[in-house]
C-alpha cells in the first residue's frame, strides 16, 4: 500500500509539472542569457542555470512533458494494437495464433533500444518518431500478455456457457475476456510507461529523440556530460528526474499488482 | 496424543461463527465432523491449526496433550504444525508445489522436522506406505504427472512425513470420484491400524464419513447438534438436521412414457481428440424427449469431453451429433445459431460458471441473444423465481451467493433459451446433501412441467436411482455398458459397473 501511495505521489507531481509547463514555466527556455550562465541555485533560479543561461527548473518541467508524452503515447500504441492482436490470437487459435505470436517473437528477438535507434536513425529524429520507435516494442508485450491471460479465460466455464449460447468470438471477447484482463493491463501499462521514460531519455541522449528547442531530460544529460568537470550539478538534476520517474511508475505497477492481483500480494 | 476442545468459540466482527463446540479425541481415534456447507466445520479445523483468517477471534480451550494451543505465539505454533499436527486438504493440486517432484516434497517435509538422517530414504518409505512406492510410481514425477487419487496420496504422504500424532483432513476425498475415494479411505484407515495417530475427518457427506470414523459429530450453524458412535448416528439419527444430511439424494421422477418418436439427441459413433490423446472413442448415445439419460464413469473417463462435443464446443474427429432430427455437429460442421436454442449446459463448478464481473441481471440477459425478445425486468424476475430465487437478487454478483444458489442461477440461465435438452455436467456433485436434494427436486419439477430432457453426467451412481431412464457407463473414452436404468442398477453386467456401484456411498446394496 505504501508503495502505491509513494508511486502515485511521484507520478502526480510529474504530471502536474508537465501540465503546468504547457502554459507557464518560471523562465522562457528559448531565451539565452549568456551573462547569467552557470548560475548557482537562487530565488530567481531555484536549480540554477545551464551553459546558455537557461533556467534548469523550467527545462526539467518541459522535459517531464516530453518524457511522459512519449512514454504514454507509446503505451497507448501498444494497448491499441497489441491487445486486439492478443485477443484475436487467443480467440481463433490455429494458424492465426501462430502467425501473430511468431510476429511477436521476431520483434522480441531484437534488443528493443537498438531497433529504436535504427528506426529513428532511418525515419529521422524527433518526438513523433521516438513515440513510434518505443511504441512498436510495446505491441508484442501487450499482445503476449493478453493472449496468455485470454487463453486461460477461454477455458473457463462461463465462456463455455456463452459459446453454448452461440455468442460470437468478438462478443465473448468484449463481454467476458476484456473486463477480466483490465487489472492485468493496468499493471503492465504502468511498468511499460517506466520503460518508455527510460527509452525516451536514451534516444534523446544520443540525439535521436526530441529536437531543440524542445527540452528533454536525455539531451540535458548529454549536454551536461561535457561540462561535468565544470558544473556537475547540471548532470545531477536531469539524472534525478529520470530515476524518480522510472521509480515512480514501477512503484505504481507493484502497488497495483498487490491491490488488484491478490495472488501476488501474499 | 489427546486433543481436547472445550467451548471453542470463533467470531468475526462480533458475528458468532462457532457457538461453543466441545469434543475430545483419544489416540487411535477418528472423529468425523459432518455438516452442510457453512456449518463451521472448516473454521473449526482452522482454529485448531491456528490458521484463522485475520479478523477472526477464537476463545475457549484447545488442548493438545499438555499444550494449550489458543494464544500460543506463531513461532511455537510452527513447531506444532506439521510435526504434531498434519493436514490434508480438499484439493491436492493446490496443496502440492507444481515445480517440485513428489519425492523431494516428501523429503522436504521429513527434513524440516528431522534435519539429521537420510531424508530421501525416509521419503521413499513414506511414499511406499501410501502406495506410491518406486515400484508403482517414480518419486521423480511432478504433481501434474499424477492422477487425482495419486496426488491426494502424495499430499497424505507429506502430511504424515513428520510423524504427526494428529491428522486433520478437510474434505480430502470430495474432489475425487467414488472409486478413487474408496482407495484413499482405505489408505487412511490402514494408517491408523496399530498407530497412536488420531484424526479429525471433515466432510459434508455423512455416509462417507461413517466408513472411516469411530465417532461422528454433526454440526449445524456453528454448533454440534449430535454426537455419537458412527454406526449409531448413521442408523438412528436423532436430530432432524442429521436426518436431512442422510436423506437420500435421489428423487421419485415423473413416469416418462417411452415415446415412439425419434430420439431428441442422437450421438452416432463420435470420437474426440485432444492432440494425440483420444478422449472419446466411438460413442453412441440417444436421449429421448422428456427423459433423463445418465452418463456415469470415473473422473478422467471422457465424460466432460463427450459433453463438450455434444454441445459442439469442441470439434469432432469423427461421427455425428444430431438434435431434433437435424445435424448439429460433425467434423467440419458448426451448428447454426438457431439450433443452439435447443440444447444448453450446466457445469459442475458453480464458482467458475459466471463471469465474476457481471451482475445476475447481465448474466441472465446474455442468453437472450438466442431469443427474439429483449430481457425485461419481469421476465428476469420470473426466471429467478422459477428456480427458487427472488427478483431482488438481480443486482447482486455471483460471489454473494452460496454454491447451491449459484447452481440455481446457472440453471435459470440455461433455461432462458427454452431448450429441449439440458446437459448437466456433474451439476450437483459439488453440493452437499440437502442442497443437492433441492436442486434435484427442481430438475424433476422442470422435467414434469416443461418436458425437458436431461443428459445427466455424474460419477456417483447413487444419485441416479429413480431419476434416470437410461444409463450409459463410460470408461476410458468408451461406453462399456448401456441400457434401461432399472436393469443396469439391478443387474449390472460388467465388472466395472459393479465396482462403481459398490464404491458409491449412497448406494444401498440390492
PDB file of N, CA and C in Angstrom, chain A residues 154-169 171-172 174-183 260, chain B residues 308 311 313 334 337 340-341 343-345 347-349 351-358 362-363 366-367 369-370 413 417:
ATOM      1  N   UNK A 154     -10.553 -18.385 -21.832  1.00  0.00           N
ATOM      2  CA  UNK A 154     -11.376 -19.107 -22.819  1.00  0.00           C
ATOM      3  C   UNK A 154     -11.702 -20.522 -22.370  1.00  0.00           C
ATOM      4  N   UNK A 155     -10.933 -21.061 -21.433  1.00  0.00           N
ATOM      5  CA  UNK A 155     -11.198 -22.414 -20.950  1.00  0.00           C
ATOM      6  C   UNK A 155     -12.222 -22.429 -19.821  1.00  0.00           C
ATOM      7  N   UNK A 156     -12.554 -21.237 -19.296  1.00  0.00           N
ATOM      8  CA  UNK A 156     -13.431 -21.196 -18.127  1.00  0.00           C
ATOM      9  C   UNK A 156     -14.869 -21.539 -18.528  1.00  0.00           C
ATOM     10  N   UNK A 157     -15.606 -22.023 -17.513  1.00  0.00           N
ATOM     11  CA  UNK A 157     -16.972 -22.469 -17.778  1.00  0.00           C
ATOM     12  C   UNK A 157     -17.870 -21.350 -18.279  1.00  0.00           C
ATOM     13  N   UNK A 158     -17.667 -20.103 -17.760  1.00  0.00           N
ATOM     14  CA  UNK A 158     -18.598 -19.070 -18.188  1.00  0.00           C
ATOM     15  C   UNK A 158     -18.426 -18.730 -19.657  1.00  0.00           C
ATOM     16  N   UNK A 159     -17.224 -18.929 -20.186  1.00  0.00           N
ATOM     17  CA  UNK A 159     -17.023 -18.719 -21.616  1.00  0.00           C
ATOM     18  C   UNK A 159     -17.654 -19.881 -22.397  1.00  0.00           C
ATOM     19  N   UNK A 160     -17.509 -21.096 -21.830  1.00  0.00           N
ATOM     20  CA  UNK A 160     -18.152 -22.260 -22.454  1.00  0.00           C
ATOM     21  C   UNK A 160     -19.671 -22.036 -22.540  1.00  0.00           C
ATOM     22  N   UNK A 161     -20.237 -21.514 -21.436  1.00  0.00           N
ATOM     23  CA  UNK A 161     -21.680 -21.279 -21.428  1.00  0.00           C
ATOM     24  C   UNK A 161     -22.050 -20.256 -22.505  1.00  0.00           C
ATOM     25  N   UNK A 162     -21.232 -19.205 -22.648  1.00  0.00           N
ATOM     26  CA  UNK A 162     -21.519 -18.191 -23.664  1.00  0.00           C
ATOM     27  C   UNK A 162     -21.408 -18.788 -25.063  1.00  0.00           C
ATOM     28  N   UNK A 163     -20.415 -19.693 -25.257  1.00  0.00           N
ATOM     29  CA  UNK A 163     -20.287 -20.340 -26.562  1.00  0.00           C
ATOM     30  C   UNK A 163     -21.506 -21.223 -26.842  1.00  0.00           C
ATOM     31  N   UNK A 164     -21.986 -21.885 -25.769  1.00  0.00           N
ATOM     32  CA  UNK A 164     -23.155 -22.750 -25.940  1.00  0.00           C
ATOM     33  C   UNK A 164     -24.391 -21.932 -26.322  1.00  0.00           C
ATOM     34  N   UNK A 165     -24.357 -20.614 -25.998  1.00  0.00           N
ATOM     35  CA  UNK A 165     -25.461 -19.739 -26.412  1.00  0.00           C
ATOM     36  C   UNK A 165     -25.229 -19.214 -27.816  1.00  0.00           C
ATOM     37  N   UNK A 166     -24.159 -19.652 -28.440  1.00  0.00           N
ATOM     38  CA  UNK A 166     -23.922 -19.244 -29.810  1.00  0.00           C
ATOM     39  C   UNK A 166     -23.390 -17.823 -29.944  1.00  0.00           C
ATOM     40  N   UNK A 167     -22.828 -17.246 -28.882  1.00  0.00           N
ATOM     41  CA  UNK A 167     -22.304 -15.888 -28.993  1.00  0.00           C
ATOM     42  C   UNK A 167     -21.008 -15.902 -29.808  1.00  0.00           C
ATOM     43  N   UNK A 168     -20.775 -14.795 -30.529  1.00  0.00           N
ATOM     44  CA  UNK A 168     -19.618 -14.753 -31.428  1.00  0.00           C
ATOM     45  C   UNK A 168     -18.334 -14.559 -30.620  1.00  0.00           C
ATOM     46  N   UNK A 169     -17.196 -14.894 -31.256  1.00  0.00           N
ATOM     47  CA  UNK A 169     -15.905 -14.730 -30.596  1.00  0.00           C
ATOM     48  C   UNK A 169     -15.690 -13.280 -30.180  1.00  0.00           C
ATOM     49  N   UNK A 171     -18.045 -10.987 -29.463  1.00  0.00           N
ATOM     50  CA  UNK A 171     -18.908 -10.633 -28.335  1.00  0.00           C
ATOM     51  C   UNK A 171     -18.361 -11.218 -27.040  1.00  0.00           C
ATOM     52  N   UNK A 172     -17.873 -12.460 -27.107  1.00  0.00           N
ATOM     53  CA  UNK A 172     -17.322 -13.089 -25.899  1.00  0.00           C
ATOM     54  C   UNK A 172     -16.074 -12.333 -25.449  1.00  0.00           C
ATOM     55  N   UNK A 174     -15.369  -9.216 -25.861  1.00  0.00           N
ATOM     56  CA  UNK A 174     -15.726  -7.920 -25.284  1.00  0.00           C
ATOM     57  C   UNK A 174     -16.408  -8.072 -23.928  1.00  0.00           C
ATOM     58  N   UNK A 175     -17.327  -9.035 -23.810  1.00  0.00           N
ATOM     59  CA  UNK A 175     -18.120  -9.143 -22.584  1.00  0.00           C
ATOM     60  C   UNK A 175     -17.409  -9.915 -21.478  1.00  0.00           C
ATOM     61  N   UNK A 176     -16.635 -10.930 -21.855  1.00  0.00           N
ATOM     62  CA  UNK A 176     -16.112 -11.828 -20.829  1.00  0.00           C
ATOM     63  C   UNK A 176     -14.597 -11.765 -20.686  1.00  0.00           C
ATOM     64  N   UNK A 177     -13.896 -11.521 -21.773  1.00  0.00           N
ATOM     65  CA  UNK A 177     -12.432 -11.575 -21.689  1.00  0.00           C
ATOM     66  C   UNK A 177     -11.864 -10.234 -21.232  1.00  0.00           C
ATOM     67  N   UNK A 178     -12.174  -9.154 -21.972  1.00  0.00           N
ATOM     68  CA  UNK A 178     -11.558  -7.858 -21.669  1.00  0.00           C
ATOM     69  C   UNK A 178     -11.797  -7.395 -20.221  1.00  0.00           C
ATOM     70  N   UNK A 179     -13.040  -7.458 -19.700  1.00  0.00           N
ATOM     71  CA  UNK A 179     -13.227  -6.977 -18.323  1.00  0.00           C
ATOM     72  C   UNK A 179     -12.343  -7.718 -17.321  1.00  0.00           C
ATOM     73  N   UNK A 180     -12.042  -8.979 -17.600  1.00  0.00           N
ATOM     74  CA  UNK A 180     -11.209  -9.738 -16.672  1.00  0.00           C
ATOM     75  C   UNK A 180      -9.718  -9.536 -16.915  1.00  0.00           C
ATOM     76  N   UNK A 181      -9.378  -8.789 -17.979  1.00  0.00           N
ATOM     77  CA  UNK A 181      -7.964  -8.521 -18.261  1.00  0.00           C
ATOM     78  C   UNK A 181      -7.544  -7.156 -17.740  1.00  0.00           C
ATOM     79  N   UNK A 182      -8.545  -6.299 -17.401  1.00  0.00           N
ATOM     80  CA  UNK A 182      -8.227  -4.890 -17.148  1.00  0.00           C
ATOM     81  C   UNK A 182      -7.152  -4.684 -16.087  1.00  0.00           C
ATOM     82  N   UNK A 183      -7.253  -5.408 -14.973  1.00  0.00           N
ATOM     83  CA  UNK A 183      -6.292  -5.147 -13.907  1.00  0.00           C
ATOM     84  C   UNK A 183      -4.884  -5.540 -14.354  1.00  0.00           C
ATOM     85  N   UNK A 260      -4.645  -5.278  -6.979  1.00  0.00           N
ATOM     86  CA  UNK A 260      -5.573  -5.865  -7.947  1.00  0.00           C
ATOM     87  C   UNK A 260      -5.419  -7.365  -8.091  1.00  0.00           C
TER      88      UNK A 260
ATOM     89  N   UNK B 308     -18.801 -31.698 -23.988  1.00  0.00           N
ATOM     90  CA  UNK B 308     -18.402 -30.562 -24.826  1.00  0.00           C
ATOM     91  C   UNK B 308     -18.593 -30.875 -26.301  1.00  0.00           C
ATOM     92  N   UNK B 311     -22.231 -30.568 -27.140  1.00  0.00           N
ATOM     93  CA  UNK B 311     -22.619 -29.160 -27.192  1.00  0.00           C
ATOM     94  C   UNK B 311     -21.987 -28.433 -28.372  1.00  0.00           C
ATOM     95  N   UNK B 313     -18.929 -27.657 -28.589  1.00  0.00           N
ATOM     96  CA  UNK B 313     -17.945 -26.716 -28.059  1.00  0.00           C
ATOM     97  C   UNK B 313     -16.536 -27.198 -28.386  1.00  0.00           C
ATOM     98  N   UNK B 334     -20.332 -26.655 -38.084  1.00  0.00           N
ATOM     99  CA  UNK B 334     -20.708 -25.973 -36.849  1.00  0.00           C
ATOM    100  C   UNK B 334     -22.194 -25.690 -36.872  1.00  0.00           C
ATOM    101  N   UNK B 337     -26.802 -20.809 -35.351  1.00  0.00           N
ATOM    102  CA  UNK B 337     -27.152 -20.110 -34.119  1.00  0.00           C
ATOM    103  C   UNK B 337     -28.513 -20.567 -33.585  1.00  0.00           C
ATOM    104  N   UNK B 340     -28.757 -23.758 -31.489  1.00  0.00           N
ATOM    105  CA  UNK B 340     -28.223 -23.781 -30.134  1.00  0.00           C
ATOM    106  C   UNK B 340     -29.307 -23.556 -29.077  1.00  0.00           C
ATOM    107  N   UNK B 341     -30.447 -22.989 -29.500  1.00  0.00           N
ATOM    108  CA  UNK B 341     -31.546 -22.783 -28.556  1.00  0.00           C
ATOM    109  C   UNK B 341     -31.935 -24.069 -27.858  1.00  0.00           C
ATOM    110  N   UNK B 343     -30.368 -26.767 -26.930  1.00  0.00           N
ATOM    111  CA  UNK B 343     -29.502 -27.527 -26.032  1.00  0.00           C
ATOM    112  C   UNK B 343     -28.647 -26.562 -25.227  1.00  0.00           C
ATOM    113  N   UNK B 344     -28.710 -26.678 -23.902  1.00  0.00           N
ATOM    114  CA  UNK B 344     -27.942 -25.811 -23.013  1.00  0.00           C
ATOM    115  C   UNK B 344     -27.242 -26.657 -21.959  1.00  0.00           C
ATOM    116  N   UNK B 345     -26.300 -26.048 -21.244  1.00  0.00           N
ATOM    117  CA  UNK B 345     -25.458 -26.833 -20.341  1.00  0.00           C
ATOM    118  C   UNK B 345     -25.347 -26.176 -18.970  1.00  0.00           C
ATOM    119  N   UNK B 347     -22.689 -26.472 -15.625  1.00  0.00           N
ATOM    120  CA  UNK B 347     -21.390 -27.060 -15.302  1.00  0.00           C
ATOM    121  C   UNK B 347     -21.307 -27.470 -13.838  1.00  0.00           C
ATOM    122  N   UNK B 348     -20.238 -28.222 -13.534  1.00  0.00           N
ATOM    123  CA  UNK B 348     -20.046 -28.721 -12.173  1.00  0.00           C
ATOM    124  C   UNK B 348     -19.736 -27.611 -11.180  1.00  0.00           C
ATOM    125  N   UNK B 349     -18.782 -26.744 -11.552  1.00  0.00           N
ATOM    126  CA  UNK B 349     -18.247 -25.818 -10.568  1.00  0.00           C
ATOM    127  C   UNK B 349     -19.053 -24.521 -10.579  1.00  0.00           C
ATOM    128  N   UNK B 351     -18.608 -21.973  -9.124  1.00  0.00           N
ATOM    129  CA  UNK B 351     -17.801 -20.778  -8.943  1.00  0.00           C
ATOM    130  C   UNK B 351     -17.218 -20.262 -10.251  1.00  0.00           C
ATOM    131  N   UNK B 352     -16.937 -21.165 -11.190  1.00  0.00           N
ATOM    132  CA  UNK B 352     -16.351 -20.689 -12.440  1.00  0.00           C
ATOM    133  C   UNK B 352     -17.395 -20.565 -13.545  1.00  0.00           C
ATOM    134  N   UNK B 353     -18.662 -20.805 -13.209  1.00  0.00           N
ATOM    135  CA  UNK B 353     -19.698 -20.763 -14.239  1.00  0.00           C
ATOM    136  C   UNK B 353     -20.065 -19.352 -14.661  1.00  0.00           C
ATOM    137  N   UNK B 354     -19.674 -18.364 -13.846  1.00  0.00           N
ATOM    138  CA  UNK B 354     -20.073 -16.993 -14.157  1.00  0.00           C
ATOM    139  C   UNK B 354     -18.871 -16.075 -14.234  1.00  0.00           C
ATOM    140  N   UNK B 355     -19.002 -15.084 -15.109  1.00  0.00           N
ATOM    141  CA  UNK B 355     -18.024 -14.012 -15.165  1.00  0.00           C
ATOM    142  C   UNK B 355     -18.133 -13.223 -13.860  1.00  0.00           C
ATOM    143  N   UNK B 356     -17.052 -13.214 -13.048  1.00  0.00           N
ATOM    144  CA  UNK B 356     -17.164 -12.589 -11.728  1.00  0.00           C
ATOM    145  C   UNK B 356     -17.496 -11.104 -11.782  1.00  0.00           C
ATOM    146  N   UNK B 357     -17.345 -10.475 -12.949  1.00  0.00           N
ATOM    147  CA  UNK B 357     -17.589  -9.041 -13.039  1.00  0.00           C
ATOM    148  C   UNK B 357     -18.994  -8.708 -13.522  1.00  0.00           C
ATOM    149  N   UNK B 358     -19.838  -9.720 -13.710  1.00  0.00           N
ATOM    150  CA  UNK B 358     -21.188  -9.427 -14.186  1.00  0.00           C
ATOM    151  C   UNK B 358     -22.211  -9.655 -13.090  1.00  0.00           C
ATOM    152  N   UNK B 362     -27.030  -9.106 -15.763  1.00  0.00           N
ATOM    153  CA  UNK B 362     -26.288  -9.259 -17.021  1.00  0.00           C
ATOM    154  C   UNK B 362     -26.112 -10.726 -17.388  1.00  0.00           C
ATOM    155  N   UNK B 363     -25.871 -11.550 -16.359  1.00  0.00           N
ATOM    156  CA  UNK B 363     -25.688 -12.980 -16.614  1.00  0.00           C
ATOM    157  C   UNK B 363     -26.936 -13.557 -17.287  1.00  0.00           C
ATOM    158  N   UNK B 366     -27.649 -12.428 -21.017  1.00  0.00           N
ATOM    159  CA  UNK B 366     -26.818 -12.928 -22.110  1.00  0.00           C
ATOM    160  C   UNK B 366     -27.532 -13.932 -23.015  1.00  0.00           C
ATOM    161  N   UNK B 367     -28.213 -14.962 -22.450  1.00  0.00           N
ATOM    162  CA  UNK B 367     -28.848 -15.937 -23.351  1.00  0.00           C
ATOM    163  C   UNK B 367     -29.972 -15.357 -24.207  1.00  0.00           C
ATOM    164  N   UNK B 369     -29.594 -13.525 -26.494  1.00  0.00           N
ATOM    165  CA  UNK B 369     -29.110 -13.476 -27.870  1.00  0.00           C
ATOM    166  C   UNK B 369     -29.712 -14.624 -28.690  1.00  0.00           C
ATOM    167  N   UNK B 370     -30.286 -15.625 -28.003  1.00  0.00           N
ATOM    168  CA  UNK B 370     -30.908 -16.745 -28.716  1.00  0.00           C
ATOM    169  C   UNK B 370     -32.422 -16.559 -28.848  1.00  0.00           C
ATOM    170  N   UNK B 413     -30.147 -19.559 -16.083  1.00  0.00           N
ATOM    171  CA  UNK B 413     -29.539 -19.056 -17.320  1.00  0.00           C
ATOM    172  C   UNK B 413     -29.729 -20.063 -18.457  1.00  0.00           C
ATOM    173  N   UNK B 417     -33.164 -19.772 -22.949  1.00  0.00           N
ATOM    174  CA  UNK B 417     -33.433 -20.001 -24.379  1.00  0.00           C
ATOM    175  C   UNK B 417     -34.542 -21.023 -24.632  1.00  0.00           C
TER     176      UNK B 417
END
